[in-house]
Amino acid sequence: MNRRSAAGTVYADVHALGRDMRLECLWIDSPRPGAPLLVFLHEGLGSVSMWKDWPRQLCEAAGCRGLVYSRYGYGQSTPRPPQEKWPVDFMHGQAREVLPALLRALGVDARQDKPVLFGHSDGGSIALLYAAMHPDAVSGIVVAAPHILIEDVTVSSIEEARRAYQETDLRARLGRHHADADSAFWGWNDVWLDPAFRAWNIEEYLPRIACPVLAIQGVDDEYGTLAQIRGIRRLAPQTELLEISDCRHSPHKDQPARVIQAVAAFVGGLESHR
């Protein structure tokens, strides 16, 4: 049975994108009755274990329950077959089909128990798309270093990641967090470096977002400029921006206390307007 309300790891059997998949999930409990649900969407090379203890710290500070999961191809979820190439719109599919199917499999009625999404990098883009596609099934989103369009700096950094995977111990380090490190790395790296991906852009979706948004980015982000989160506010004016100095692509790692404080305040504001 997929459903589980107690804290701990569970594997959810999901059918989406024309395939069956088993997704690794971690539940985080809250002692507070009626606590909001905070769903964590990882970056392009992330997984449940790569978040470490940060989701629990944030849930405790914000008074939330938490759901952390590894997407298809990542962590201990079903690996991507070597010959499978991700389509350019892979993030659209995650938002449109996979996350709703996962919530259903876990017994979460997102239209009644409207979650708050915390998405990092690719996960932030998926959170934006989900909020645009399912406006009645989300109460708010926090996006950290999201992508809304392709920049040269992004492509250059992903090219550097490819060299690191081939020439350094990056593959071994990722192997500590993924059942199949090649599945995780090449699925992400190949599509981002596909020439067709240079036209990827989700700006048209942003005006459809009705819920509150907190957009966070490091001033020193090596994977994107501040044009990313400023573009979100331009198209979704309800967006609150947090631009953090001395911070690169992972604000929750580089400036964890600052991010926890901001997200806890954001979630508290959502609750006060219920």
mmCIF file of N, CA and C in Angstrom, residues 114-168:
data_model
loop_
_atom_site.group_PDB
_atom_site.id
_atom_site.type_symbol
_atom_site.label_atom_id
_atom_site.label_comp_id
_atom_site.label_asym_id
_atom_site.label_seq_id
_atom_site.Cartn_x
_atom_site.Cartn_y
_atom_site.Cartn_z
ATOM 1 N N LYS A 114 -4.161 21.555 0.352
ATOM 2 C CA LYS A 114 -3.333 22.215 -0.655
ATOM 3 C C LYS A 114 -1.893 22.373 -0.160
ATOM 4 N N PRO A 115 -0.937 21.752 -0.854
ATOM 5 C CA PRO A 115 0.439 21.814 -0.377
ATOM 6 C C PRO A 115 1.121 23.136 -0.711
ATOM 7 N N VAL A 116 2.214 23.375 -0.009
ATOM 8 C CA VAL A 116 3.182 24.398 -0.382
ATOM 9 C C VAL A 116 4.347 23.649 -1.025
ATOM 10 N N LEU A 117 4.819 24.113 -2.162
ATOM 11 C CA LEU A 117 5.947 23.465 -2.834
ATOM 12 C C LEU A 117 7.228 24.245 -2.587
ATOM 13 N N PHE A 118 8.305 23.529 -2.281
ATOM 14 C CA PHE A 118 9.644 24.119 -2.247
ATOM 15 C C PHE A 118 10.453 23.424 -3.331
ATOM 16 N N GLY A 119 10.802 24.162 -4.390
ATOM 17 C CA GLY A 119 11.541 23.584 -5.497
ATOM 18 C C GLY A 119 12.884 24.249 -5.687
ATOM 19 N N HIS A 120 13.922 23.440 -5.869
ATOM 20 C CA HIS A 120 15.272 23.951 -6.101
ATOM 21 C C HIS A 120 15.698 23.674 -7.536
ATOM 22 N N SER A 121 16.155 24.705 -8.247
ATOM 23 C CA SER A 121 16.693 24.590 -9.607
ATOM 24 C C SER A 121 15.644 23.967 -10.533
ATOM 25 N N ASP A 122 15.907 22.803 -11.136
ATOM 26 C CA ASP A 122 14.889 22.160 -11.967
ATOM 27 C C ASP A 122 13.603 21.957 -11.179
ATOM 28 N N GLY A 123 13.742 21.607 -9.897
ATOM 29 C CA GLY A 123 12.556 21.446 -9.058
ATOM 30 C C GLY A 123 11.778 22.736 -8.907
ATOM 31 N N GLY A 124 12.481 23.878 -8.922
ATOM 32 C CA GLY A 124 11.793 25.162 -8.885
ATOM 33 C C GLY A 124 10.999 25.414 -10.153
ATOM 34 N N SER A 125 11.569 25.045 -11.284
ATOM 35 C CA SER A 125 10.847 25.190 -12.555
ATOM 36 C C SER A 125 9.612 24.302 -12.568
ATOM 37 N N ILE A 126 9.748 23.087 -12.050
ATOM 38 C CA ILE A 126 8.601 22.178 -11.975
ATOM 39 C C ILE A 126 7.529 22.754 -11.054
ATOM 40 N N ALA A 127 7.941 23.362 -9.942
ATOM 41 C CA ALA A 127 6.968 23.977 -9.035
ATOM 42 C C ALA A 127 6.207 25.101 -9.726
ATOM 43 N N LEU A 128 6.903 25.935 -10.493
ATOM 44 C CA LEU A 128 6.237 27.011 -11.235
ATOM 45 C C LEU A 128 5.226 26.440 -12.227
ATOM 46 N N LEU A 129 5.626 25.416 -12.956
ATOM 47 C CA LEU A 129 4.723 24.809 -13.934
ATOM 48 C C LEU A 129 3.519 24.165 -13.239
ATOM 49 N N TYR A 130 3.757 23.486 -12.127
ATOM 50 C CA TYR A 130 2.653 22.863 -11.392
ATOM 51 C C TYR A 130 1.650 23.918 -10.940
ATOM 52 N N ALA A 131 2.150 25.025 -10.386
ATOM 53 C CA ALA A 131 1.247 26.075 -9.897
ATOM 54 C C ALA A 131 0.444 26.681 -11.029
ATOM 55 N N ALA A 132 1.038 26.762 -12.220
ATOM 56 C CA ALA A 132 0.314 27.291 -13.380
ATOM 57 C C ALA A 132 -0.710 26.301 -13.912
ATOM 58 N N MET A 133 -0.379 25.015 -13.878
ATOM 59 C CA MET A 133 -1.247 23.979 -14.442
ATOM 60 C C MET A 133 -2.334 23.523 -13.483
ATOM 61 N N HIS A 134 -2.082 23.638 -12.167
ATOM 62 C CA HIS A 134 -3.022 23.141 -11.147
ATOM 63 C C HIS A 134 -3.254 24.239 -10.108
ATOM 64 N N PRO A 135 -3.812 25.368 -10.508
ATOM 65 C CA PRO A 135 -3.925 26.511 -9.587
ATOM 66 C C PRO A 135 -4.808 26.246 -8.377
ATOM 67 N N ASP A 136 -5.696 25.261 -8.473
ATOM 68 C CA ASP A 136 -6.578 24.954 -7.349
ATOM 69 C C ASP A 136 -6.014 23.861 -6.453
ATOM 70 N N ALA A 137 -4.765 23.454 -6.675
ATOM 71 C CA ALA A 137 -4.178 22.341 -5.922
ATOM 72 C C ALA A 137 -2.843 22.732 -5.305
ATOM 73 N N VAL A 138 -2.691 24.003 -4.955
ATOM 74 C CA VAL A 138 -1.467 24.490 -4.339
ATOM 75 C C VAL A 138 -1.809 25.767 -3.575
ATOM 76 N N SER A 139 -1.188 25.947 -2.406
ATOM 77 C CA SER A 139 -1.457 27.160 -1.636
ATOM 78 C C SER A 139 -0.359 28.203 -1.785
ATOM 79 N N GLY A 140 0.839 27.778 -2.156
ATOM 80 C CA GLY A 140 1.942 28.702 -2.354
ATOM 81 C C GLY A 140 3.164 27.939 -2.827
ATOM 82 N N ILE A 141 4.112 28.636 -3.434
ATOM 83 C CA ILE A 141 5.336 27.974 -3.876
ATOM 84 C C ILE A 141 6.546 28.823 -3.491
ATOM 85 N N VAL A 142 7.606 28.108 -3.142
ATOM 86 C CA VAL A 142 8.914 28.717 -2.919
ATOM 87 C C VAL A 142 9.854 28.114 -3.949
ATOM 88 N N VAL A 143 10.513 28.962 -4.717
ATOM 89 C CA VAL A 143 11.427 28.473 -5.751
ATOM 90 C C VAL A 143 12.810 29.048 -5.482
ATOM 91 N N ALA A 144 13.804 28.180 -5.413
ATOM 92 C CA ALA A 144 15.182 28.577 -5.146
ATOM 93 C C ALA A 144 16.014 28.292 -6.387
ATOM 94 N N ALA A 145 16.610 29.327 -6.957
ATOM 95 C CA ALA A 145 17.433 29.209 -8.171
ATOM 96 C C ALA A 145 16.693 28.510 -9.305
ATOM 97 N N PRO A 146 15.444 28.919 -9.584
ATOM 98 C CA PRO A 146 14.682 28.275 -10.657
ATOM 99 C C PRO A 146 15.164 28.737 -12.030
ATOM 100 N N HIS A 147 14.759 27.999 -13.045
ATOM 101 C CA HIS A 147 15.023 28.388 -14.430
ATOM 102 C C HIS A 147 13.688 28.691 -15.109
ATOM 103 N N ILE A 148 13.610 29.826 -15.794
ATOM 104 C CA ILE A 148 12.434 30.106 -16.615
ATOM 105 C C ILE A 148 12.810 30.236 -18.088
ATOM 106 N N LEU A 149 14.096 30.359 -18.367
ATOM 107 C CA LEU A 149 14.617 30.425 -19.729
ATOM 108 C C LEU A 149 16.080 30.007 -19.692
ATOM 109 N N ILE A 150 16.665 29.790 -20.847
ATOM 110 C CA ILE A 150 18.042 29.310 -20.941
ATOM 111 C C ILE A 150 18.997 30.489 -21.098
ATOM 112 N N GLU A 151 20.054 30.481 -20.285
ATOM 113 C CA GLU A 151 21.093 31.494 -20.369
ATOM 114 C C GLU A 151 22.428 30.820 -20.702
ATOM 115 N N ASP A 152 23.332 31.582 -21.306
ATOM 116 C CA ASP A 152 24.640 31.031 -21.662
ATOM 117 C C ASP A 152 25.381 30.520 -20.430
ATOM 118 N N VAL A 153 25.264 31.241 -19.295
ATOM 119 C CA VAL A 153 25.975 30.827 -18.098
ATOM 120 C C VAL A 153 25.502 29.460 -17.622
ATOM 121 N N THR A 154 24.225 29.172 -17.821
ATOM 122 C CA THR A 154 23.680 27.874 -17.423
ATOM 123 C C THR A 154 24.309 26.761 -18.243
ATOM 124 N N VAL A 155 24.319 26.947 -19.550
ATOM 125 C CA VAL A 155 24.871 25.932 -20.444
ATOM 126 C C VAL A 155 26.351 25.718 -20.165
ATOM 127 N N SER A 156 27.085 26.779 -19.927
ATOM 128 C CA SER A 156 28.515 26.659 -19.642
ATOM 129 C C SER A 156 28.759 25.849 -18.371
ATOM 130 N N SER A 157 27.976 26.097 -17.344
ATOM 131 C CA SER A 157 28.153 25.361 -16.093
ATOM 132 C C SER A 157 27.773 23.890 -16.253
ATOM 133 N N ILE A 158 26.775 23.598 -17.073
ATOM 134 C CA ILE A 158 26.389 22.209 -17.296
ATOM 135 C C ILE A 158 27.448 21.498 -18.135
ATOM 136 N N GLU A 159 28.088 22.205 -19.052
ATOM 137 C CA GLU A 159 29.224 21.630 -19.780
ATOM 138 C C GLU A 159 30.374 21.320 -18.818
ATOM 139 N N GLU A 160 30.595 22.192 -17.853
ATOM 140 C CA GLU A 160 31.631 21.942 -16.845
ATOM 141 C C GLU A 160 31.282 20.718 -16.001
ATOM 142 N N ALA A 161 30.001 20.562 -15.687
ATOM 143 C CA ALA A 161 29.574 19.387 -14.924
ATOM 144 C C ALA A 161 29.846 18.106 -15.700
ATOM 145 N N ARG A 162 29.644 18.128 -17.006
ATOM 146 C CA ARG A 162 29.932 16.942 -17.827
ATOM 147 C C ARG A 162 31.410 16.577 -17.740
ATOM 148 N N ARG A 163 32.270 17.574 -17.857
ATOM 149 C CA ARG A 163 33.712 17.300 -17.758
ATOM 150 C C ARG A 163 34.062 16.740 -16.381
ATOM 151 N N ALA A 164 33.441 17.297 -15.339
ATOM 152 C CA ALA A 164 33.713 16.813 -13.985
ATOM 153 C C ALA A 164 33.263 15.364 -13.818
ATOM 154 N N TYR A 165 32.133 15.009 -14.402
ATOM 155 C CA TYR A 165 31.624 13.648 -14.285
ATOM 156 C C TYR A 165 32.554 12.662 -14.978
ATOM 157 N N GLN A 166 33.132 13.088 -16.081
ATOM 158 C CA GLN A 166 34.010 12.211 -16.861
ATOM 159 C C GLN A 166 35.435 12.155 -16.309
ATOM 160 N N GLU A 167 35.867 13.222 -15.616
ATOM 161 C CA GLU A 167 37.294 13.341 -15.288
ATOM 162 C C GLU A 167 37.600 13.363 -13.793
ATOM 163 N N THR A 168 36.593 13.511 -12.941
ATOM 164 C CA THR A 168 36.842 13.597 -11.499
ATOM 165 C C THR A 168 36.058 12.505 -10.767
#
